[in-house]
C-alpha cells in the first residue's frame, strides 16, 4: 500500500513538473508579444499611482500659454517673438534660475525685428525646444532633426529635444533617452545633478494636469502686479501651451498627452508639465526601470515553482485561499520592488503562470477524481444496483464505514446438483466456468435490478441483502421471483443448444432462502483486505433456508418475518415448522405460491393445522386435492405423503 502511494505521488509530481514547464514556456512566449507589453504597462499605470511620491518642493514652475493669456494679450497664437523676449526679461528680473521655452522657433518670423528682439535677450540660462521626427518611406527610414534658428543659438541659448515617445496605446510613460533631451538640457543649464536613465525608464507622475504650480503667461509678464513675491526666485520656469478647452482624451488637445494618471483623471497633461515631470524624475532619481526579458522570465519561473509547491500534494478549497494569498504576494512584491528598488517587474505574467499551474493541476486532479469515481462506480456496480451506486457517489456520507446494526433481508441462492454437473464437465473446465457465468449473470442482474447489494459469490452460491448500505424498501422476494424466471429462460436456451448439438440437455436448478432480521453490516475483514458484508443469526438462518428448500420440493423458502412483509404483495403459504442446524428455536418456513387464490391458500392452511394437530392419516385424500389445486406445491405434497407413510 505504501509503495502504491509512493508511486502515485511520483506520478503526480512528474505530471506537475511537466505542467509547470509547459505553463512557464507558454506564458513566457506570450509575455514577449507587443500586445502583452501594453497590458504590463497598464498594470504599471495602476501600481504607479498608488502611494506615489509627493511633488518636489523645488520643482519647476509652469508658465501656461492659456486662454486667459490669449484674452489679455489680445492676439492669436503664435504670438510675436518680441513678446517672448519680454517674458524672458521679466522672469530674469524675478530671479528665475533658468527659462525653458517649449516652443520651436525653426522658421524666421514675418517681421525680422521680432527675431532680433528675441535673439538679444537669449543667453546660457535659456533653453529652446528642438524636435526629432522619424520619417518612414517605402525606401528608407530617416530621422529629421529640427532646431531653432542659428541666430538664437549664437547668443548661447541651449537646445533640448522636446520629442517624446508614446506607448502603443497612446499613453506617455517612457522617459526620452536623448542625451540632449529637453529636461536633461534644463538640468544642465540649471546646474542640477541628474541621473542618466536606462533605455527602458518609466516616468512616475505626481498627479493630474496642473499638479505643478502654474501661472498664466500674462501674469508672468508682470509678476509684481499679478503674483506673490518670490514666485520665480531661484526656480526653473518652463513655458508652454496649456489650453483647457480640450483637456480630455476624446477631445484631444494641442501639445497635451495622456499619462499613467489618465487612468483615473481621464484628462491630458500639457507638454510643459510633462517636461517638468521628466525633469524631477531625473533630478530626484524617481524614474522606474522596466525589467528586462531575463528578469521577467525568471519571475514567471518562480511563480510556477510557487504554484507547484502549493498544489504538490493535492488541490482543494484551501487551494483557493493559498492562490489568493500568492497572487496578493506577487502584486505586493511587484509594488514593493517598484517603490523601493525603482524596478518594475510586471506582476501579470507571474500571476498568470501561478493561476495556470494551479488551475491546470486542479483540472488534472478533477479529471483524476472523476476517473477514480468512474472506476469505483464500475466496481461497486458489480455488487450494488446502479441507482444505489449513484446515490452513494453523490453522497458518500450515507456509507458508514465499520459495522452498524440494521434490519436486513438476506438472500442465499445455490445451484442444485452442482457437484454432479462439475463431474460431468471435468474434462471441460472452461465450459463449466462459462456455464456458471451464464447462470450467475442473470441471477445477479435480478438482484441489482431490485436494488439489492451482492455480498459475495461462493463458488456456485450467491449471497445478497437489502436495506444496506442505504435505506431501501424490501424487494428480495420479487428479486427471487425474477431469478427463477431468468433460470427458466436460461434452461430453455440450454435445451435448444443441446438439441442443436445433438447431446442431452443440462437442466439447471437453484434453491433460494430468504430471511429478515437484525444484522451487523459494514466493512468486515483485516486491515489489509476487507469486504462490505453482513453478519448475524438472520444471515445464518437465510443460508439454512436455502439448503432446506430442496427437502420441501420448492425452489424458494422464506423466513417468518420475510413472509409477513411479503404477504401483502404475494400469495405466501407456510410449509412447516423446523429446527435448522445450529439453532434450537423452531422456525416456520414459507414459500410463494404463484397463481394461488385466497380460497386455495385457506385450504392449505387447514391442511397445516390438521398436520400440526396430528389429525391426518397417511392415505388421506386432502393431499391429492391440494396437489391439483396448487400445482407449484405438487412436489411438496408428494413428499408430505412419503413422510406420512414412512412415519
Coordinates of C-alpha atoms in Angstrom, one line a residue:
X1 CA 0.0 0.0 0.0
X2 CA 2.8 2.4 0.9
X3 CA 4.7 1.5 -2.3
X4 CA 1.5 2.2 -4.3
X5 CA 1.0 5.5 -2.6
X6 CA 4.6 6.5 -3.3
X7 CA 4.1 5.5 -7.0
X8 CA 1.0 7.7 -7.2
X9 CA 2.9 10.6 -5.6
X10 CA 5.8 10.2 -8.0
X11 CA 3.5 10.1 -11.0
X12 CA 1.7 13.2 -9.7
X13 CA 5.0 15.1 -9.3
X14 CA 6.1 14.2 -12.8
X15 CA 2.9 15.4 -14.3
X16 CA 3.0 18.6 -12.2
X17 CA 6.6 19.2 -13.3
X18 CA 5.6 18.8 -17.0
X19 CA 2.6 21.1 -16.5
X20 CA 4.7 23.8 -14.8
X21 CA 7.3 23.7 -17.6
X22 CA 4.6 24.0 -20.2
X23 CA 2.9 26.9 -18.4
X24 CA 6.2 28.7 -17.9
X25 CA 7.1 28.3 -21.6
X26 CA 3.7 29.4 -22.9
X27 CA 3.4 32.4 -20.5
X28 CA 7.0 33.5 -21.3
X29 CA 6.2 33.4 -25.0
X30 CA 3.0 35.4 -24.6
X31 CA 4.7 37.9 -22.4
X32 CA 7.2 38.7 -25.2
X33 CA 4.4 39.9 -27.6
X34 CA 3.7 43.5 -28.2
X35 CA 0.1 43.2 -27.1
X36 CA 1.1 41.7 -23.7
X37 CA 3.6 44.5 -23.2
X38 CA 0.8 47.0 -23.3
X39 CA -1.1 45.0 -20.7
X40 CA 2.1 45.1 -18.5
X41 CA 2.3 48.9 -18.9
X42 CA -1.3 49.3 -17.9
X43 CA -0.5 47.3 -14.8
X44 CA 2.3 49.9 -14.2
X45 CA -0.3 52.7 -14.5
X46 CA -2.4 51.3 -11.7
X47 CA 0.5 50.4 -9.4
X48 CA 2.5 53.7 -10.0
X49 CA -0.4 55.9 -8.8
X50 CA -0.6 54.1 -5.5
X51 CA 1.5 55.8 -2.9
X52 CA 3.3 57.8 -5.5
X53 CA 5.9 60.4 -4.4
X54 CA 4.9 63.9 -3.5
X55 CA 5.7 66.7 -5.8
X56 CA 9.2 68.1 -5.0
X57 CA 9.1 71.5 -3.4
X58 CA 11.8 72.9 -5.6
X59 CA 10.4 71.6 -8.9
X60 CA 9.8 73.8 -12.0
X61 CA 7.1 76.4 -12.3
X62 CA 4.9 76.3 -15.4
X63 CA 4.1 79.5 -17.3
X64 CA 1.0 78.5 -19.3
X65 CA 0.1 79.8 -22.7
X66 CA -3.6 79.5 -22.0
X67 CA -6.9 81.0 -22.8
X68 CA -6.8 83.8 -20.2
X69 CA -3.4 84.9 -21.5
X70 CA -4.8 85.0 -25.1
X71 CA -7.7 87.1 -23.9
X72 CA -5.4 89.5 -22.0
X73 CA -2.8 89.8 -24.7
X74 CA -5.4 90.2 -27.4
X75 CA -3.6 88.2 -30.1
X76 CA -4.0 84.8 -31.6
X77 CA -1.3 82.2 -31.4
X78 CA 1.6 82.3 -32.5
X79 CA 2.4 85.5 -30.6
X80 CA 5.1 87.9 -31.7
X81 CA 8.6 86.7 -30.7
X82 CA 9.3 90.1 -29.2
X83 CA 6.6 89.2 -26.6
X84 CA 8.6 86.1 -25.6
X85 CA 11.7 88.3 -25.3
X86 CA 9.8 90.5 -22.9
X87 CA 8.8 87.4 -20.9
X88 CA 12.4 86.2 -20.6
X89 CA 13.4 89.6 -19.3
X90 CA 10.6 89.6 -16.8
X91 CA 11.4 86.1 -15.5
X92 CA 15.1 87.0 -15.1
X93 CA 14.2 90.1 -13.2
X94 CA 12.0 87.9 -10.9
X95 CA 15.0 85.7 -10.1
X96 CA 14.4 82.6 -12.3
X97 CA 17.4 80.3 -12.4
X98 CA 16.6 79.0 -15.9
X99 CA 13.9 79.6 -18.5
X100 CA 12.9 76.9 -20.9
X101 CA 10.5 77.6 -23.8
X102 CA 8.7 74.6 -25.1
X103 CA 8.2 76.4 -28.4
X104 CA 10.1 75.6 -31.6
X105 CA 11.5 78.7 -33.4
X106 CA 12.7 76.9 -36.6
X107 CA 11.5 79.5 -39.2
X108 CA 12.1 83.2 -39.4
X109 CA 9.3 85.5 -38.2
X110 CA 7.3 87.5 -40.7
X111 CA 8.7 90.7 -39.0
X112 CA 12.6 90.4 -38.7
X113 CA 12.6 92.8 -35.8
X114 CA 10.8 90.2 -33.7
X115 CA 13.6 87.7 -34.2
X116 CA 16.2 90.3 -33.4
X117 CA 14.3 91.2 -30.2
X118 CA 14.2 87.6 -29.1
X119 CA 17.9 87.0 -30.0
X120 CA 19.1 89.9 -28.0
X121 CA 17.6 88.6 -24.7
X122 CA 18.7 84.9 -25.1
X123 CA 21.6 83.6 -23.1
X124 CA 23.1 80.5 -21.4
X125 CA 20.2 80.4 -19.0
X126 CA 17.6 79.8 -21.7
X127 CA 16.6 76.5 -23.3
X128 CA 14.8 76.4 -26.6
X129 CA 12.9 73.4 -27.9
X130 CA 14.1 71.2 -30.8
X131 CA 12.5 68.2 -32.4
X132 CA 13.4 64.8 -33.8
X133 CA 11.0 63.1 -36.2
X134 CA 11.2 59.6 -37.8
X135 CA 10.0 59.7 -41.4
X136 CA 9.3 56.3 -42.9
X137 CA 9.1 55.7 -46.6
X138 CA 9.0 52.5 -48.7
X139 CA 12.6 53.0 -49.4
X140 CA 14.1 54.0 -46.0
X141 CA 13.6 55.4 -42.5
X142 CA 15.1 58.8 -41.8
X143 CA 15.4 60.9 -38.6
X144 CA 14.8 64.6 -39.2
X145 CA 16.1 67.0 -36.6
X146 CA 14.5 70.4 -36.3
X147 CA 16.4 73.1 -34.3
X148 CA 15.9 76.8 -33.6
X149 CA 17.3 79.4 -36.0
X150 CA 21.1 79.8 -35.7
X151 CA 20.6 83.4 -34.7
X152 CA 19.0 82.3 -31.5
X153 CA 21.9 79.9 -30.7
X154 CA 24.7 82.4 -31.3
X155 CA 23.8 84.2 -28.0
X156 CA 24.4 80.9 -26.0
X157 CA 20.9 79.6 -25.7
X158 CA 20.8 75.8 -25.4
X159 CA 18.7 73.4 -27.5
X160 CA 16.8 70.4 -25.9
X161 CA 14.9 67.8 -27.9
X162 CA 11.3 68.1 -26.7
X163 CA 10.2 65.0 -28.6
X164 CA 8.6 62.2 -26.6
X165 CA 7.7 58.6 -27.3
X166 CA 4.2 57.2 -26.7
X167 CA 3.4 53.6 -26.0
X168 CA 1.4 51.6 -28.4
X169 CA -1.8 52.6 -26.5
X170 CA -1.1 56.3 -26.9
X171 CA 0.0 56.9 -23.3
X172 CA 3.2 58.7 -22.4
X173 CA 5.2 56.7 -19.9
X174 CA 8.7 56.4 -21.1
X175 CA 11.4 58.9 -20.3
X176 CA 13.1 60.1 -23.5
X177 CA 16.6 58.6 -23.9
X178 CA 18.0 61.6 -25.7
X179 CA 21.3 62.7 -24.3
X180 CA 20.3 66.3 -25.1
X181 CA 16.6 65.9 -24.2
X182 CA 14.6 68.9 -23.2
X183 CA 14.5 68.1 -19.4
X184 CA 18.2 66.9 -19.5
X185 CA 19.3 70.2 -21.0
X186 CA 17.2 72.2 -18.5
X187 CA 19.0 70.4 -15.7
X188 CA 22.4 71.1 -17.2
X189 CA 21.6 74.8 -17.6
X190 CA 20.3 74.9 -14.0
X191 CA 23.4 73.2 -12.7
X192 CA 21.4 70.3 -11.3
X193 CA 22.9 66.8 -10.8
X194 CA 20.8 64.3 -12.6
X195 CA 20.8 60.5 -13.1
X196 CA 21.1 59.2 -16.6
X197 CA 18.1 56.9 -17.2
X198 CA 18.4 53.5 -18.7
X199 CA 16.8 52.8 -22.1
X200 CA 13.6 51.4 -20.5
X201 CA 12.9 54.1 -17.9
X202 CA 9.3 54.8 -16.9
X203 CA 8.1 58.1 -15.6
X204 CA 6.4 58.5 -12.3
X205 CA 3.7 61.1 -12.2
X206 CA 2.8 63.3 -9.3
X207 CA -0.9 63.9 -10.2
X208 CA -3.3 65.1 -12.9
X209 CA -3.0 68.2 -15.0
X210 CA -2.0 71.4 -13.2
X211 CA -0.4 69.5 -10.3
X212 CA 2.7 71.7 -10.8
X213 CA 2.5 75.3 -9.7
X214 CA 1.1 77.1 -12.9
X215 CA 0.7 80.8 -13.7
X216 CA -0.7 82.4 -16.8
X217 CA 1.6 83.9 -19.4
X218 CA 0.2 87.3 -19.0
X219 CA 0.8 87.1 -15.2
X220 CA 4.4 86.2 -15.8
X221 CA 4.9 89.3 -18.0
X222 CA 4.2 91.4 -14.9
X223 CA 4.7 89.2 -11.8
X224 CA 4.9 92.2 -9.4
X225 CA 1.3 93.1 -10.4
X226 CA -0.2 89.6 -10.5
X227 CA 1.9 87.2 -8.5
X228 CA 3.2 86.8 -4.9
X229 CA 6.7 87.9 -4.4
X230 CA 9.3 85.3 -4.9
X231 CA 7.2 83.1 -7.2
X232 CA 10.1 82.6 -9.6
X233 CA 13.1 83.2 -7.3
X234 CA 15.7 80.6 -7.9
X235 CA 13.2 78.4 -9.8
X236 CA 13.2 76.8 -13.1
X237 CA 10.5 78.1 -15.4
X238 CA 9.1 76.1 -18.3
X239 CA 6.9 78.0 -20.8
X240 CA 4.5 76.1 -23.0
X241 CA 1.0 75.6 -24.2
X242 CA -1.6 74.6 -21.6
X243 CA -5.0 75.0 -23.1
X244 CA -8.1 74.0 -21.1
X245 CA -10.6 73.9 -23.9
X246 CA -9.6 70.3 -25.0
X247 CA -8.3 68.6 -21.9
X248 CA -10.0 65.1 -22.4
X249 CA -8.8 62.1 -24.3
X250 CA -11.8 62.1 -26.6
X251 CA -11.4 65.8 -27.4
X252 CA -7.6 65.7 -28.0
X253 CA -5.6 68.9 -27.5
X254 CA -2.6 70.8 -28.6
X255 CA 0.7 69.6 -27.0
X256 CA -1.1 67.5 -24.4
X257 CA -0.6 63.9 -23.6
X258 CA -2.2 61.0 -21.7
X259 CA -0.2 59.7 -18.8
X260 CA -0.4 56.9 -16.2
X261 CA -2.6 59.2 -14.2
X262 CA -5.1 59.5 -17.1
X263 CA -6.4 56.1 -16.0
X264 CA -8.3 57.9 -13.2
X265 CA -8.3 61.6 -14.1
X266 CA -9.3 61.0 -17.7
X267 CA -7.5 64.3 -18.6
X268 CA -4.4 65.1 -20.6
X269 CA -1.3 66.8 -19.3
X270 CA 0.3 69.8 -21.1
X271 CA 3.7 69.2 -22.7
X272 CA 5.3 71.8 -20.5
X273 CA 4.2 69.9 -17.4
X274 CA 5.3 66.7 -18.9
X275 CA 8.8 68.1 -19.2
X276 CA 8.7 69.3 -15.6
X277 CA 7.7 65.8 -14.6
X278 CA 10.6 64.3 -16.5
X279 CA 13.0 66.8 -15.0
X280 CA 12.0 65.9 -11.5
X281 CA 12.2 62.2 -12.3
X282 CA 15.8 62.6 -13.5
X283 CA 17.0 65.0 -10.8
X284 CA 15.4 63.2 -7.9
X285 CA 16.0 59.7 -9.4
X286 CA 12.3 58.8 -9.2
X287 CA 12.1 57.0 -12.6
X288 CA 11.4 53.3 -12.6
X289 CA 13.4 50.9 -14.7
X290 CA 11.4 48.4 -16.6
X291 CA 12.8 44.9 -16.0
X292 CA 14.4 43.1 -19.0
X293 CA 13.3 39.8 -20.5
X294 CA 15.6 37.8 -18.3
X295 CA 14.2 39.1 -15.1
X296 CA 10.6 38.8 -16.4
X297 CA 11.1 35.2 -17.3
X298 CA 12.8 34.5 -14.0
X299 CA 9.7 35.9 -12.2
X300 CA 7.5 33.6 -14.3
X301 CA 9.5 30.6 -13.4
X302 CA 9.5 31.5 -9.7
X303 CA 5.7 31.8 -9.9
X304 CA 5.3 28.4 -11.5
X305 CA 7.6 26.9 -8.8
X306 CA 5.5 28.6 -6.1
X307 CA 2.3 27.3 -7.6
X308 CA 3.8 23.8 -7.9
X309 CA 4.6 23.8 -4.2
X310 CA 1.1 25.0 -3.4
X311 CA -0.6 22.1 -5.2
X312 CA 2.2 19.5 -4.8
X313 CA 0.1 17.1 -2.7
X314 CA -3.4 17.9 -3.6
X315 CA -5.9 20.6 -4.6
X316 CA -9.0 21.5 -2.6
X317 CA -11.0 24.5 -1.5
X318 CA -7.9 25.5 0.6
X319 CA -6.1 26.0 -2.7
X320 CA -8.3 29.0 -3.4
X321 CA -7.1 30.6 -0.2
X322 CA -3.4 29.8 -1.0
X323 CA -3.9 31.0 -4.5
X324 CA -5.4 34.3 -3.4
X325 CA -2.6 34.8 -0.9
X326 CA 0.0 34.0 -3.5
X327 CA -1.5 36.4 -6.1
X328 CA -1.6 39.2 -3.5
X329 CA 2.0 38.4 -2.6
X330 CA 3.0 38.7 -6.3
X331 CA 1.4 42.1 -6.7
X332 CA 2.7 43.3 -3.4
X333 CA 6.3 42.2 -4.3
X334 CA 6.0 44.0 -7.7
X335 CA 4.8 47.1 -5.9
X336 CA 7.5 47.0 -3.3
X337 CA 10.2 46.4 -5.9
X338 CA 8.9 49.4 -7.8
X339 CA 8.7 51.7 -4.8
X340 CA 11.9 50.6 -3.0
X341 CA 14.1 49.4 -5.9
X342 CA 12.7 51.6 -8.7
X343 CA 12.5 48.5 -10.9
X344 CA 9.2 47.4 -12.4
X345 CA 8.6 43.7 -12.8
X346 CA 5.1 43.2 -14.1
X347 CA 3.0 41.0 -11.8
X348 CA 0.6 39.9 -14.5
X349 CA 2.7 37.3 -16.3
X350 CA 3.8 35.6 -13.0
X351 CA 0.2 35.8 -11.7
X352 CA -1.0 34.2 -14.9
X353 CA 1.7 31.5 -14.6
X354 CA 0.7 30.8 -11.0
X355 CA -3.0 30.6 -11.9
X356 CA -2.2 28.4 -15.0
X357 CA -0.3 25.9 -12.9
X358 CA -2.8 25.9 -10.0
X359 CA -5.9 25.7 -12.2
X360 CA -4.2 23.2 -14.6
X361 CA -3.4 20.9 -11.7
X362 CA -6.8 21.3 -10.2
X363 CA -8.2 20.3 -13.6
X364 CA -6.0 17.3 -13.7
X365 CA -7.0 16.4 -10.2
X366 CA -10.6 16.8 -11.0
X367 CA -10.2 14.6 -14.1
X368 CA -8.3 12.0 -12.0
X369 CA -11.0 12.1 -9.3
X370 CA -13.7 11.6 -12.0
X371 CA -11.7 8.7 -13.4
X372 CA -11.4 7.1 -9.9
X373 CA -15.1 7.8 -9.3
X374 CA -15.9 6.0 -12.5
X375 CA -13.7 3.1 -11.6
X376 CA -15.3 2.9 -8.1
X377 CA -18.7 3.2 -9.7
X378 CA -17.9 0.4 -12.1
X379 CA -16.5 -1.7 -9.2
X380 CA -19.5 -1.2 -6.9
X381 CA -21.9 -1.7 -9.8
X382 CA -20.9 -5.3 -9.7
X383 CA -22.4 -5.6 -6.3
X384 CA -24.9 -2.7 -6.0
X385 CA -27.7 -1.5 -8.2
X386 CA -26.8 1.5 -10.4
X387 CA -29.3 3.6 -8.5
X388 CA -27.7 2.9 -5.2
X389 CA -24.2 3.4 -6.6
X390 CA -25.3 6.8 -7.9
X391 CA -26.7 7.8 -4.6
X392 CA -23.5 6.7 -2.8
X393 CA -21.3 8.6 -5.3
X394 CA -23.3 11.8 -4.9
X395 CA -23.5 11.5 -1.1
X396 CA -20.7 9.2 0.3
X397 CA -21.7 10.2 3.8
X398 CA -24.5 7.7 3.5
X399 CA -22.0 4.8 3.5
X400 CA -20.9 4.3 7.1
X401 CA -17.5 2.6 7.4
X402 CA -17.2 -0.1 10.1
X403 CA -20.1 -2.1 11.4
X404 CA -23.6 -0.9 12.2
X405 CA -26.8 -2.6 13.3
X406 CA -29.5 -2.8 10.7
X407 CA -32.6 -4.8 9.8
X408 CA -31.6 -6.7 6.6
X409 CA -33.3 -9.1 4.3
X410 CA -30.7 -11.6 3.3
X411 CA -30.9 -13.9 0.3
X412 CA -28.9 -17.0 -0.4
X413 CA -29.1 -18.8 -3.8
X414 CA -27.3 -22.1 -4.6
X415 CA -27.2 -24.3 -7.7
X416 CA -28.7 -27.8 -7.1
X417 CA -26.6 -30.7 -8.2
X418 CA -23.5 -28.6 -9.0
X419 CA -21.2 -31.5 -7.9
X420 CA -22.8 -33.8 -10.5
X421 CA -22.6 -31.1 -13.2
X422 CA -18.9 -30.5 -12.3
X423 CA -18.1 -34.2 -12.5
X424 CA -19.9 -34.4 -15.9
X425 CA -17.8 -31.5 -17.2
X426 CA -14.5 -32.4 -15.6
X427 CA -12.8 -32.5 -19.0
X428 CA -14.2 -29.1 -19.9
X429 CA -13.4 -26.6 -17.1
X430 CA -13.7 -23.7 -19.4
X431 CA -17.1 -24.8 -20.4
X432 CA -18.1 -25.2 -16.8
X433 CA -16.9 -21.7 -16.0
X434 CA -18.9 -20.4 -18.9
X435 CA -22.0 -22.2 -17.8
X436 CA -21.8 -20.9 -14.2
X437 CA -21.2 -17.4 -15.5
X438 CA -24.2 -17.6 -17.8
X439 CA -26.2 -18.6 -14.8
X440 CA -24.8 -16.1 -12.2
X441 CA -25.1 -13.1 -14.6
X442 CA -28.9 -13.1 -14.9
X443 CA -29.3 -14.0 -11.2
X444 CA -27.0 -11.1 -10.3
X445 CA -28.9 -8.7 -12.6
X446 CA -32.2 -9.8 -10.9
X447 CA -30.7 -8.7 -7.5
X448 CA -29.3 -5.5 -8.8
X449 CA -32.4 -4.5 -10.7
X450 CA -34.3 -4.8 -7.4
X451 CA -31.7 -2.5 -5.7
X452 CA -30.1 -5.3 -3.7
X453 CA -26.4 -5.5 -2.6
X454 CA -24.5 -8.5 -3.7
X455 CA -22.3 -9.5 -0.7
X456 CA -20.3 -12.3 -2.3
X457 CA -20.1 -15.2 -4.7
X458 CA -19.1 -18.5 -3.1
X459 CA -18.5 -20.9 -6.0
X460 CA -21.9 -21.5 -7.4
X461 CA -23.6 -19.7 -4.4
X462 CA -24.7 -16.1 -4.4
X463 CA -25.3 -14.0 -1.2
X464 CA -27.2 -10.7 -1.3
X465 CA -29.0 -8.4 1.1
X466 CA -31.3 -5.4 1.1
X467 CA -31.6 -2.2 3.3
X468 CA -27.8 -1.6 3.4
X469 CA -25.7 0.4 2.8
X470 CA -28.7 2.7 2.1
X471 CA -32.3 2.6 3.5
X472 CA -34.4 0.9 0.8
X473 CA -37.7 -0.9 0.7
X474 CA -37.6 -4.7 0.7
X475 CA -37.6 -6.2 -2.8
X476 CA -35.9 -9.5 -2.0
X477 CA -38.9 -11.7 -2.8
X478 CA -39.5 -10.1 -6.1
X479 CA -35.8 -10.5 -6.9
X480 CA -36.2 -14.2 -6.1
X481 CA -39.1 -14.5 -8.5
X482 CA -37.1 -12.7 -11.2
X483 CA -34.2 -15.1 -10.5
X484 CA -36.5 -18.1 -11.1
X485 CA -37.8 -16.6 -14.3
X486 CA -34.3 -16.0 -15.5
X487 CA -33.4 -19.6 -14.7
X488 CA -36.3 -20.9 -16.8
X489 CA -35.2 -18.7 -19.7
X490 CA -31.7 -20.0 -19.4
X491 CA -32.8 -23.6 -19.3
X492 CA -34.8 -23.1 -22.5
X493 CA -31.7 -21.7 -24.2
X494 CA -29.5 -24.6 -22.9
X495 CA -32.1 -27.1 -24.2
X496 CA -32.2 -25.5 -27.6
X497 CA -28.4 -25.5 -27.8
X498 CA -28.1 -29.1 -26.7
X499 CA -30.8 -30.2 -29.2
X500 CA -28.9 -28.4 -32.0
X501 CA -25.6 -30.1 -30.9
X502 CA -27.2 -33.5 -30.6
X503 CA -26.4 -34.1 -27.0
X504 CA -28.6 -34.4 -23.8
X505 CA -29.5 -31.1 -22.2
X506 CA -28.3 -30.0 -18.8
X507 CA -31.2 -28.6 -16.8
X508 CA -30.1 -26.2 -14.0
X509 CA -32.0 -25.9 -10.7
X510 CA -31.5 -23.4 -7.9
X511 CA -32.6 -23.2 -4.3
X512 CA -33.2 -19.8 -2.6
X513 CA -33.5 -18.9 1.0
X514 CA -34.6 -15.5 2.3
X515 CA -34.7 -14.3 5.8
X516 CA -35.2 -10.9 7.5
X517 CA -33.7 -9.9 10.9
X518 CA -31.2 -7.8 12.8
X519 CA -27.6 -8.0 11.5
X520 CA -24.4 -6.2 11.8
X521 CA -23.3 -4.8 8.4
X522 CA -20.2 -3.0 7.4
X523 CA -16.6 -3.5 6.3
X524 CA -15.5 -6.9 7.5
X525 CA -12.1 -8.4 7.2
X526 CA -8.5 -7.4 8.0
X527 CA -6.7 -4.1 7.9
X528 CA -5.2 -5.1 4.5
X529 CA -8.3 -6.6 2.9
X530 CA -11.9 -6.3 3.7
X531 CA -15.4 -6.6 2.1
X532 CA -18.7 -5.0 2.8
X533 CA -20.7 -7.8 4.3
X534 CA -23.3 -8.8 6.9
X535 CA -23.1 -11.0 10.0
X536 CA -25.8 -12.3 12.4
X537 CA -28.3 -15.1 13.1
X538 CA -30.6 -13.8 10.4
X539 CA -27.8 -14.4 7.9
X540 CA -27.2 -17.9 9.1
X541 CA -30.9 -18.8 9.0
X542 CA -31.2 -17.5 5.4
X543 CA -28.4 -19.8 4.5
X544 CA -30.1 -22.8 6.2
X545 CA -33.4 -22.0 4.5
X546 CA -31.6 -22.2 1.1
X547 CA -30.3 -25.6 2.0
X548 CA -33.7 -26.8 3.4
X549 CA -35.6 -25.7 0.3
X550 CA -34.8 -29.0 -1.5
X551 CA -36.4 -31.0 1.3
X552 CA -39.7 -29.4 0.6
X553 CA -39.7 -29.7 -3.2
X554 CA -39.8 -25.9 -3.7
X555 CA -37.1 -23.5 -5.1
X556 CA -37.8 -20.8 -2.5
X557 CA -38.1 -20.7 1.3
X558 CA -38.9 -17.7 3.3
X559 CA -38.3 -16.9 7.0
X560 CA -41.2 -15.9 9.1
X561 CA -40.5 -12.1 9.2
X562 CA -39.8 -12.1 5.4
X563 CA -43.1 -13.9 4.8
X564 CA -45.0 -11.4 6.9
X565 CA -43.5 -8.5 4.9
X566 CA -44.2 -10.2 1.5
X567 CA -47.8 -11.4 2.3
X568 CA -49.3 -8.1 1.2
X569 CA -47.9 -8.4 -2.3
X570 CA -47.5 -12.2 -3.0
X571 CA -49.5 -15.4 -2.2
X572 CA -47.5 -16.7 0.7
X573 CA -48.0 -20.2 2.2
X574 CA -46.5 -21.7 5.3
X575 CA -44.9 -25.1 4.7
X576 CA -43.6 -26.4 8.0
X577 CA -42.0 -25.6 11.4
X578 CA -38.5 -26.8 11.5
X579 CA -35.3 -26.6 13.6
X580 CA -32.4 -25.9 11.4
X581 CA -28.8 -26.9 12.1
X582 CA -27.1 -24.7 14.6
X583 CA -30.4 -23.2 16.1
X584 CA -32.5 -24.6 18.8
X585 CA -35.6 -22.4 18.1
X586 CA -38.4 -23.7 15.9
X587 CA -38.6 -21.6 12.7
X588 CA -41.7 -21.5 10.5
X589 CA -40.8 -21.7 6.8
X590 CA -42.9 -20.3 3.9
X591 CA -42.9 -20.1 0.2
X592 CA -44.5 -18.1 -2.6
X593 CA -47.3 -20.0 -4.4
X594 CA -47.6 -18.4 -7.8
X595 CA -51.2 -18.0 -9.0
X596 CA -52.8 -19.3 -5.8
X597 CA -56.2 -17.9 -4.8
X598 CA -57.1 -17.0 -1.2
X599 CA -59.5 -19.9 -1.1
X600 CA -56.8 -22.4 -2.1
X601 CA -54.4 -20.9 0.4
X602 CA -57.1 -21.3 3.1
X603 CA -57.5 -25.0 2.3
X604 CA -53.7 -25.3 2.5
X605 CA -53.8 -23.6 6.0
X606 CA -56.5 -26.1 7.0
X607 CA -54.2 -28.9 6.0
X608 CA -51.3 -27.5 8.0
X609 CA -53.5 -27.1 11.1
X610 CA -54.6 -30.7 11.0
X611 CA -51.0 -31.8 10.3
X612 CA -49.7 -29.9 13.4
X613 CA -52.5 -31.4 15.4
X614 CA -51.6 -34.9 14.2
X615 CA -55.1 -35.4 12.7
X616 CA -54.1 -36.6 9.2
X617 CA -53.9 -40.3 8.1
X618 CA -51.1 -41.2 5.6
X619 CA -53.6 -42.0 2.8
X620 CA -55.9 -39.0 3.2
X621 CA -57.5 -37.5 0.0
X622 CA -56.7 -33.9 1.0
X623 CA -53.2 -34.1 -0.3
X624 CA -54.4 -35.2 -3.7
X625 CA -56.9 -32.3 -3.8
X626 CA -54.3 -29.8 -2.8
X627 CA -51.8 -31.1 -5.3
X628 CA -54.4 -30.5 -8.1
X629 CA -55.4 -27.1 -6.7
X630 CA -51.9 -25.8 -6.1
X631 CA -49.6 -27.2 -8.8
X632 CA -46.5 -25.2 -7.6
X633 CA -46.6 -27.3 -4.4
X634 CA -47.1 -30.6 -6.1
X635 CA -43.7 -32.0 -5.2
X636 CA -44.1 -30.6 -1.6
X637 CA -47.4 -32.6 -1.2
X638 CA -45.8 -35.8 -2.7
X639 CA -43.0 -35.5 -0.1
X640 CA -45.6 -34.9 2.6
X641 CA -47.3 -38.2 1.7
X642 CA -44.0 -40.0 1.8
X643 CA -43.3 -38.7 5.2
X644 CA -46.7 -39.8 6.5
X645 CA -46.2 -43.3 5.0
X646 CA -42.7 -43.5 6.5
X647 CA -43.9 -42.3 9.9

